[in-house]
Coordinates of C-alpha atoms in Angstrom, one line a residue:
Chain A
M232 CA 25.6 29.4 80.7
Q233 CA 24.3 32.4 82.7
K234 CA 26.3 35.3 81.9
Y235 CA 28.2 36.8 84.9
S236 CA 27.4 40.6 84.8
A237 CA 26.7 43.5 87.1
V238 CA 23.0 43.2 86.3
N239 CA 22.8 39.3 87.1
L240 CA 24.9 39.9 90.2
F241 CA 22.3 42.5 91.3
K242 CA 19.3 40.3 90.4
H243 CA 20.8 37.4 92.4
A244 CA 21.7 39.5 95.3
L245 CA 18.0 40.4 95.6
K246 CA 17.2 36.6 95.9
G247 CA 20.0 36.1 98.5
N248 CA 22.4 34.5 96.0
R249 CA 20.6 31.2 96.4
E250 CA 19.7 30.5 92.8
W251 CA 23.0 30.8 90.8
P252 CA 23.2 27.8 88.5
R253 CA 26.1 25.3 88.5
A254 CA 29.1 26.6 86.6
W255 CA 29.5 23.3 84.9
R256 CA 27.6 20.1 84.7
D257 CA 28.5 17.0 86.8
V258 CA 28.4 14.3 84.1
G259 CA 29.7 10.7 83.9
P260 CA 31.5 9.5 80.8
R261 CA 29.6 8.4 77.7
K262 CA 30.9 5.5 75.7
A263 CA 32.6 7.4 72.9
Y264 CA 33.8 10.8 72.1
D265 CA 35.6 12.4 69.1
V266 CA 38.3 13.7 71.4
L267 CA 39.2 12.5 75.0
I268 CA 41.5 14.8 77.0
I269 CA 43.2 13.0 79.8
G270 CA 43.9 15.6 82.7
G271 CA 41.4 18.3 83.8
G272 CA 44.0 20.9 84.8
G273 CA 44.6 24.2 83.1
H274 CA 46.0 22.8 80.1
G275 CA 43.5 20.1 79.6
L276 CA 40.5 22.4 80.1
A277 CA 42.1 25.0 77.9
T278 CA 42.6 22.6 75.1
A279 CA 39.0 21.5 75.4
Y280 CA 37.7 25.1 75.3
Y281 CA 39.8 26.1 72.2
L282 CA 38.9 22.8 70.6
A283 CA 35.3 23.8 70.8
K284 CA 35.7 27.4 70.2
N285 CA 38.4 27.6 67.5
H286 CA 37.8 24.3 65.7
G287 CA 34.1 23.5 66.4
I288 CA 34.9 20.1 67.9
T289 CA 32.5 19.9 70.8
D290 CA 32.2 16.1 71.3
V291 CA 35.0 16.3 73.8
A292 CA 35.4 14.8 77.3
V293 CA 38.0 15.9 79.8
L294 CA 38.8 13.0 82.2
E295 CA 40.1 14.2 85.6
K296 CA 41.3 11.7 88.2
G297 CA 40.5 13.9 91.1
W298 CA 38.4 17.1 90.9
I299 CA 38.9 20.3 88.8
G300 CA 41.7 22.5 90.3
M301 CA 43.2 19.8 92.6
G302 CA 46.4 19.6 90.6
N303 CA 49.2 21.9 89.6
V304 CA 46.8 24.5 88.3
G305 CA 46.0 25.3 91.9
R306 CA 49.5 24.9 93.3
N307 CA 51.6 27.4 91.4
T308 CA 52.5 30.9 92.4
T309 CA 50.2 32.4 89.8
I310 CA 52.9 34.4 87.9
V311 CA 52.5 35.0 84.2
R312 CA 55.5 36.6 82.2
S313 CA 57.2 36.2 78.9
D314 CA 60.9 37.1 79.8
Y315 CA 62.7 34.2 77.9
L316 CA 65.9 34.3 76.1
L317 CA 65.4 31.7 73.5
E318 CA 63.3 32.6 70.5
P319 CA 60.8 29.7 70.5
N320 CA 60.2 30.1 74.2
G321 CA 59.9 33.8 73.9
Q322 CA 57.5 33.8 71.0
F323 CA 55.3 31.0 72.8
Y324 CA 55.1 32.7 76.1
E325 CA 54.5 36.1 74.6
F326 CA 51.6 34.6 72.7
S327 CA 50.4 33.2 76.0
L328 CA 50.7 36.6 77.7
K329 CA 48.7 38.2 74.9
L330 CA 45.9 35.6 75.3
W331 CA 45.9 36.3 79.2
E332 CA 45.5 39.9 78.6
N333 CA 41.9 39.4 77.1
L334 CA 40.9 36.1 78.9
S335 CA 38.7 37.5 81.5
Q336 CA 36.4 39.0 78.8
E337 CA 36.6 36.0 76.6
L338 CA 35.7 33.5 79.4
N339 CA 33.3 35.9 81.1
F340 CA 35.0 35.1 84.3
N341 CA 36.9 37.5 86.4
L342 CA 40.4 36.1 86.6
M343 CA 41.7 38.9 88.7
F344 CA 44.4 39.4 86.2
S345 CA 46.8 42.0 87.5
Q346 CA 49.7 43.3 85.3
R347 CA 51.6 44.5 88.2
G348 CA 55.0 43.8 86.7
T349 CA 57.8 41.4 87.5
I350 CA 61.0 42.8 88.9
Y351 CA 63.9 40.4 88.4
L352 CA 66.7 41.4 90.8
A353 CA 70.4 41.4 89.7
H354 CA 72.7 40.8 92.7
S355 CA 75.9 41.6 90.8
E356 CA 77.1 43.7 88.0
D357 CA 77.6 40.5 85.7
Q358 CA 74.0 39.5 86.4
L359 CA 72.9 42.9 85.4
N360 CA 74.9 42.6 82.1
E361 CA 73.3 39.2 81.6
F362 CA 69.8 40.9 82.2
A363 CA 70.7 43.6 79.7
R364 CA 71.2 40.9 77.0
L365 CA 67.9 39.1 78.1
G366 CA 66.0 42.4 78.0
N367 CA 67.5 43.2 74.5
A368 CA 66.5 39.8 73.3
M369 CA 62.9 40.4 74.5
R370 CA 62.9 43.9 72.9
V371 CA 64.0 42.5 69.6
R372 CA 61.0 40.4 69.4
G373 CA 58.8 43.2 70.5
V374 CA 58.3 42.2 74.2
D375 CA 58.4 45.0 76.7
S376 CA 61.3 45.0 79.1
E377 CA 63.2 47.6 81.1
L378 CA 66.5 47.6 82.8
W379 CA 66.4 49.4 86.1
S380 CA 69.0 50.7 88.4
R381 CA 69.3 50.2 92.0
K382 CA 67.8 53.7 92.6
D383 CA 64.7 52.8 90.4
V384 CA 64.3 49.5 92.4
R385 CA 64.5 51.2 95.7
K386 CA 61.8 53.8 94.7
A387 CA 59.5 51.1 93.4
V388 CA 59.9 48.6 96.2
P389 CA 60.6 50.6 99.3
L390 CA 60.6 47.5 101.6
L391 CA 63.4 45.8 99.7
D392 CA 66.7 45.9 101.4
C393 CA 68.7 47.9 98.8
S394 CA 71.4 49.0 101.2
G395 CA 75.1 48.5 100.5
D396 CA 75.6 45.9 103.3
A397 CA 72.5 43.8 102.3
R398 CA 73.1 40.0 102.4
F399 CA 72.3 40.0 98.7
P400 CA 73.1 43.6 97.4
V401 CA 70.7 44.8 94.7
H402 CA 72.6 46.1 91.6
G403 CA 69.6 46.7 89.5
A404 CA 66.7 44.7 87.9
L405 CA 65.1 43.6 84.7
V406 CA 61.5 44.5 84.7
Q407 CA 58.6 43.3 82.5
P408 CA 55.8 45.8 83.1
R409 CA 53.2 43.7 81.3
A410 CA 53.9 40.7 83.4
G411 CA 51.8 39.9 86.5
V412 CA 49.6 37.5 88.3
V413 CA 46.3 35.8 87.7
R414 CA 44.1 34.1 90.2
H415 CA 44.8 30.5 89.3
D416 CA 41.5 28.9 90.6
A417 CA 39.6 31.3 88.6
V418 CA 41.5 30.4 85.5
T419 CA 40.4 26.6 86.1
W420 CA 36.8 27.4 86.8
G421 CA 36.6 30.0 83.9
Y422 CA 37.9 27.5 81.3
A423 CA 35.7 24.6 82.8
R424 CA 32.7 26.8 82.7
A425 CA 33.2 28.2 79.2
A426 CA 34.2 24.7 77.8
D427 CA 31.1 23.1 79.5
A428 CA 28.9 25.8 77.9
L429 CA 30.2 24.9 74.4
G430 CA 29.3 21.3 75.1
V431 CA 32.4 19.7 76.5
D432 CA 31.8 16.9 79.2
I433 CA 34.0 17.5 82.2
V434 CA 34.2 14.1 84.0
Q435 CA 35.7 14.3 87.6
N436 CA 36.9 11.4 89.8
C437 CA 37.7 9.5 86.6
E438 CA 41.2 8.1 86.6
V439 CA 42.7 6.7 83.4
T440 CA 44.3 3.1 84.0
G441 CA 45.2 2.2 80.6
I442 CA 45.3 3.3 76.9
K443 CA 45.1 0.9 74.1
S444 CA 45.9 2.2 70.6
V445 CA 45.7 -0.1 67.5
K446 CA 46.6 1.3 64.1
G447 CA 43.7 2.3 62.1
R448 CA 41.2 2.1 64.9
E449 CA 39.8 4.3 67.6
V450 CA 41.7 4.6 70.9
R451 CA 40.2 2.7 73.9
V452 CA 40.9 4.3 77.3
E453 CA 40.3 2.3 80.5
T454 CA 39.2 4.4 83.4
S455 CA 38.0 3.9 87.0
R456 CA 34.5 4.8 85.6
G457 CA 34.6 2.2 82.7
P458 CA 36.0 2.1 79.3
V459 CA 35.7 5.1 77.0
I460 CA 36.5 5.2 73.2
G461 CA 38.2 8.3 71.7
K462 CA 38.9 8.9 68.0
K463 CA 41.8 11.1 69.4
V464 CA 43.2 10.9 72.8
A465 CA 45.2 13.9 74.2
I466 CA 47.4 13.5 77.4
A467 CA 47.9 16.7 79.5
V468 CA 48.7 15.5 82.9
A469 CA 51.4 17.6 84.4
G470 CA 53.4 15.7 87.0
H471 CA 52.3 12.3 85.9
T472 CA 53.1 12.3 82.1
S473 CA 55.5 9.5 82.5
H474 CA 52.8 7.0 83.7
L475 CA 50.5 7.9 80.7
A476 CA 53.4 7.6 78.3
A477 CA 54.3 4.2 79.8
M478 CA 50.7 3.0 79.0
I479 CA 51.6 3.5 75.3
G480 CA 55.1 2.1 75.7
M481 CA 57.0 5.4 75.8
K482 CA 59.9 6.5 77.9
L483 CA 60.1 10.3 78.2
P484 CA 63.0 12.7 78.9
V485 CA 61.1 13.7 82.1
E486 CA 61.8 13.2 85.9
A487 CA 59.2 14.1 88.5
H488 CA 60.3 16.6 91.1
L489 CA 58.7 18.6 93.9
L490 CA 58.2 22.4 93.8
Q491 CA 57.0 24.0 96.9
A492 CA 55.2 27.3 97.5
M493 CA 54.0 28.9 100.8
V494 CA 52.0 31.8 102.2
T495 CA 52.3 33.9 105.3
E496 CA 49.3 35.2 107.3
P497 CA 47.5 38.0 105.5
V498 CA 48.6 41.6 105.9
K499 CA 47.7 45.0 104.6
P500 CA 49.1 45.9 101.0
M501 CA 52.8 46.2 101.3
L502 CA 54.3 44.7 98.1
D503 CA 52.8 45.9 94.7
Q504 CA 54.9 43.9 92.3
V505 CA 56.2 40.4 91.8
V506 CA 59.9 40.3 93.0
M507 CA 62.2 37.6 91.8
A508 CA 65.7 37.2 92.8
A509 CA 68.1 35.6 90.1
G510 CA 71.0 34.6 92.1
T511 CA 69.0 33.0 95.0
H512 CA 66.1 32.0 93.0
V513 CA 63.2 33.0 95.2
Y514 CA 60.1 34.8 94.0
V515 CA 57.7 36.8 96.2
S516 CA 54.4 38.6 95.6
Q517 CA 51.4 39.5 97.7
T518 CA 48.1 37.9 96.9
D519 CA 44.8 39.8 96.8
K520 CA 43.9 38.4 100.2
G521 CA 47.1 39.9 101.7
E522 CA 49.3 36.8 102.0
I523 CA 52.9 37.1 101.1
L524 CA 53.3 34.3 98.7
M525 CA 56.8 32.8 98.2
G526 CA 58.4 30.1 96.0
G527 CA 61.8 28.9 95.4
D528 CA 63.9 26.0 94.1
L529 CA 62.8 22.4 93.6
D530 CA 63.4 20.0 96.4
F531 CA 66.3 18.6 94.2
Y532 CA 65.4 14.9 94.3
P533 CA 62.7 12.9 92.4
S534 CA 59.5 12.5 94.2
Y535 CA 55.8 11.8 93.7
S536 CA 54.9 12.5 97.3
A537 CA 53.3 15.9 96.8
K538 CA 54.7 16.7 100.2
G539 CA 57.7 19.0 100.4
N540 CA 60.7 18.8 102.6
L541 CA 61.4 21.3 105.5
P542 CA 65.0 22.4 104.4
R543 CA 63.4 24.1 101.3
I544 CA 60.8 26.0 103.3
E545 CA 63.6 27.3 105.6
D546 CA 65.7 28.3 102.6
V547 CA 62.8 30.2 100.9
A548 CA 61.8 31.9 104.1
A549 CA 65.5 32.9 104.9
L550 CA 66.0 34.3 101.3
T551 CA 62.8 36.2 101.4
I552 CA 63.7 37.8 104.8
A553 CA 67.1 38.7 103.5
L554 CA 65.4 40.6 100.7
F555 CA 62.6 42.0 102.8
P556 CA 63.7 42.3 106.5
A557 CA 60.2 43.6 107.3
F558 CA 58.7 40.2 106.5
S559 CA 60.5 38.5 109.4
R560 CA 57.7 39.0 111.9
L561 CA 55.1 37.4 109.7
R562 CA 54.0 33.8 110.5
L563 CA 54.0 31.1 107.8
L564 CA 50.4 30.1 107.3
R565 CA 50.5 27.3 104.8
T566 CA 53.0 25.4 102.5
W567 CA 52.2 22.9 99.7
A568 CA 54.0 21.2 96.8
G569 CA 53.3 20.3 93.2
I570 CA 54.7 17.5 91.3
T571 CA 56.5 18.9 88.3
D572 CA 57.5 17.3 85.0
M573 CA 61.1 18.3 84.9
T574 CA 62.4 17.8 81.3
M575 CA 66.0 17.4 80.4
D576 CA 66.4 20.8 78.9
G577 CA 63.7 22.7 80.9
S578 CA 61.4 23.4 78.0
P579 CA 58.0 21.5 77.5
I580 CA 57.0 18.9 75.0
I581 CA 53.9 19.1 72.6
D582 CA 54.1 16.5 70.1
F583 CA 52.6 13.4 68.4
T584 CA 53.4 10.1 70.0
A585 CA 54.4 6.6 68.8
A586 CA 50.8 5.5 69.3
E587 CA 48.4 6.5 66.6
G588 CA 45.8 9.0 67.8
V589 CA 47.4 9.8 70.9
Y590 CA 48.8 13.3 71.5
L591 CA 51.2 14.5 74.1
N592 CA 51.4 17.8 76.1
G593 CA 53.7 17.7 79.1
G594 CA 57.0 18.4 80.6
W595 CA 56.2 21.9 81.6
C596 CA 58.8 21.9 84.4
Y597 CA 57.7 24.6 86.9
G598 CA 56.6 27.0 84.2
G599 CA 53.3 25.5 83.1
F600 CA 50.8 28.0 84.6
K601 CA 51.8 31.0 82.5
A602 CA 51.6 28.8 79.3
T603 CA 48.0 27.5 80.0
P604 CA 46.3 29.6 77.3
A605 CA 48.8 29.3 74.6
S606 CA 49.4 25.5 75.4
G607 CA 45.6 24.9 75.1
W608 CA 45.4 26.9 71.9
T609 CA 48.2 25.1 70.0
F610 CA 47.5 21.8 71.4
A611 CA 43.9 22.1 70.2
E612 CA 45.1 23.2 66.8
M613 CA 47.4 20.2 66.6
I614 CA 44.6 17.8 67.7
A615 CA 42.1 19.2 65.2
T616 CA 44.4 19.7 62.1
D617 CA 46.9 16.8 62.7
Q618 CA 49.6 19.5 61.9
K619 CA 52.0 20.9 64.3
P620 CA 51.6 24.7 64.8
A621 CA 54.6 26.7 64.0
L622 CA 54.6 28.2 67.5
V623 CA 55.3 24.7 69.1
E624 CA 57.4 23.3 66.3
A625 CA 60.4 23.4 68.6
Y626 CA 58.7 21.5 71.5
S627 CA 59.3 18.2 69.9
L628 CA 60.3 15.0 71.4
D629 CA 63.1 14.4 68.9
R630 CA 65.0 17.6 69.8
F631 CA 66.9 15.6 72.4
R632 CA 68.2 13.3 69.6
S633 CA 68.8 15.9 66.9
G634 CA 70.6 18.3 69.3
G635 CA 67.9 21.0 69.2
T636 CA 67.4 21.2 73.0
L637 CA 66.0 24.4 74.3
S638 CA 67.9 25.2 77.5
E639 CA 67.5 28.7 78.8
F640 CA 70.3 28.2 81.4
G641 CA 72.5 25.8 79.5
A642 CA 72.3 23.4 82.5
G643 CA 72.9 20.2 80.6
P644 CA 70.7 17.0 80.8
M645 CA 70.0 17.4 84.6
P646 CA 66.3 17.8 85.1
Q647 CA 66.7 19.1 88.7
L648 CA 69.0 21.9 87.6
Q649 CA 66.7 23.5 85.0
Chain B
M45 CA 64.5 16.3 108.3
Q46 CA 65.3 12.9 106.6
K47 CA 68.6 11.4 107.5
L48 CA 70.8 9.5 105.1
H49 CA 73.4 7.0 106.3
C50 CA 76.9 7.6 105.0
S51 CA 79.2 4.7 105.8
W52 CA 82.0 7.2 106.4
C53 CA 80.2 9.9 108.3
G54 CA 77.2 8.1 109.8
D55 CA 73.7 9.4 109.9
R56 CA 73.6 12.9 108.4
P57 CA 70.8 15.3 107.5
Q58 CA 69.5 15.1 104.0
S59 CA 70.4 18.7 103.2
E60 CA 74.0 17.7 103.2
F61 CA 73.6 15.3 100.3
T62 CA 73.0 15.9 96.5
Y63 CA 70.9 13.9 94.2
Y64 CA 72.7 13.3 90.9
C65 CA 70.7 10.9 88.8
T66 CA 68.9 7.6 88.7
E67 CA 71.1 4.5 87.8
E68 CA 69.6 4.7 84.2
G69 CA 71.9 7.8 83.6
I70 CA 75.2 5.9 84.3
P71 CA 77.2 4.9 81.3
G72 CA 76.8 1.3 80.4
K73 CA 79.6 -1.0 79.7
K74 CA 78.1 -2.9 76.9
S75 CA 76.8 -0.7 74.3
R76 CA 78.0 2.7 73.3
K77 CA 75.7 3.1 70.2
Q78 CA 74.4 6.5 69.6
D79 CA 70.8 5.5 70.2
D80 CA 71.6 3.8 73.4
E81 CA 73.6 6.9 74.6
H82 CA 70.6 9.1 73.7
D83 CA 68.4 6.8 75.8
R84 CA 70.8 6.8 78.6
I85 CA 71.4 10.6 78.8
Y86 CA 67.8 11.7 78.2
L87 CA 65.1 9.0 78.8
R88 CA 63.9 8.0 82.3
S89 CA 61.3 5.4 83.3
N90 CA 60.3 7.9 86.1
H91 CA 57.9 5.2 87.6
V92 CA 56.2 5.4 91.0
G93 CA 58.2 3.1 93.3
E94 CA 61.7 2.3 94.2
H95 CA 64.6 3.6 92.1
V96 CA 68.4 3.1 92.4
E97 CA 69.9 6.6 92.6
I98 CA 73.3 8.1 92.6
W99 CA 73.8 10.7 95.4
Q100 CA 76.9 12.5 96.7
H101 CA 77.7 13.4 100.3
T102 CA 78.5 17.1 99.0
L103 CA 78.7 18.8 102.4
G104 CA 80.5 16.0 104.1
C105 CA 83.0 13.5 103.0
R106 CA 82.1 14.1 99.2
G107 CA 81.7 10.3 98.8
W108 CA 79.5 8.9 96.1
L109 CA 76.5 6.8 97.3
R110 CA 74.1 4.2 95.6
V111 CA 70.8 4.7 97.2
V112 CA 67.7 2.5 96.8
R113 CA 64.8 4.9 97.6
H114 CA 61.1 5.0 97.1
N115 CA 59.9 8.1 95.4
V116 CA 56.6 8.4 97.2
T117 CA 57.4 7.3 100.8
H118 CA 61.1 8.5 100.4
T119 CA 62.0 5.3 102.4
I120 CA 65.6 4.3 101.9
R121 CA 65.9 0.5 101.8
K122 CA 69.7 0.3 101.0
I123 CA 72.5 2.7 100.8
V124 CA 76.0 1.8 99.8
R125 CA 79.2 3.7 99.1
I126 CA 80.4 3.4 95.5
N127 CA 83.9 2.2 95.3
Q128 CA 84.0 1.4 98.9
K129 CA 86.0 -1.9 98.2
A130 CA 88.6 0.0 96.1
K131 CA 89.0 2.5 98.9
A132 CA 89.4 -0.1 101.6
A133 CA 92.0 -1.9 99.5
R134 CA 94.1 1.2 99.3
S135 CA 94.1 2.1 102.9

């Protein structure tokens, strides 16, 4: 791997930038590997990277049905934060945020990580009380959080409508200063390049069509590019986990829903932080290109279409304009949707499966992007050691049977409401 | 916007309706064993294709509907009101 540095940048600039090497090799699958990872998204690539880096397992292939960066890793709103109420989630996402903080250096790839802070708006006194509780829960476990008054919010985000007659009056906010955004494509490419440099094969256009696991033998995976044998097979296919689980005869507590996001035309810097609204569930930030990036609720009915509906776009735009009247003159440039694995309690699953040698990582709902490094780290540890790391002990499949569900909002077993 | 046909209100925009769950989540008559209840509440086949779903016309007559819908094309093959017969008998 050629190191990305100022010196190399200068050298290549002299040659017209025509001689940069490939970031990762384009390879076909070999017949057998120690570990096969199904899914070349953020989680799959991170798992491959940490398997090689932390555990010295380099005979690894990542099988991706499309191309790297096509799936949910390139469809999210790039927000990373760790403002969770429940202890297992709080610990896990904080570990993830700590990994994010050093990831650009570790991968030698500029991820454009920007800790610009998340401002979680409260639209009533009760919501502000709830945020005080959430903020305290975060502080108890050593995570940064601040409770802001309306005056503080108005000072930090001058474009926000903080007036008394605003449609959604601002009563204050919970702020996590260390939270922020990361450029999601760079995360994918960074992990792919670093994993490839450690010897991992990244196989694109390779769709898995069947998994055969027989006790005491290696796992055989049928793909669109021929059969591949793996001593261990790891599933990390956000959005399509149920199909892969069906191949090994499992039914999961997961339902596929669509989550949309959208950007406006690019404008000059006008929003420095990530602003999220609790009551209306909309989140807004400005990308480095200058686009105003918005996201909101799910489409609220199951779908694998990867195309969102118009009412949700209208909702998100209307809510954003209610918060930021100045954005009303911007034109919408692009909208897109991602298929999310919505679980029955809103928390993910990292666990062993009924099939020997097959490991499961999924059910990330709409919060999988911020989990990418920690998910890869813990999943790799689980695959390498066959022990479940303490950090993801709670993300088990049997929590639904035992009553140990992890529901941040207490919404009940309704995947669309998490 | 997609329209759903409510037998009481006619063709109405999708945003008036609320999806509740697939038919798998409806309590069965036969078995009330703990394992079966766990499966009913939590597990979903979630396959690509047609599903029988329960919807409500929330911002309309508030009637409950059984909808046979494809989860990729969103094509609705069949839509019937739940308890329609019972209602008709009463009126």
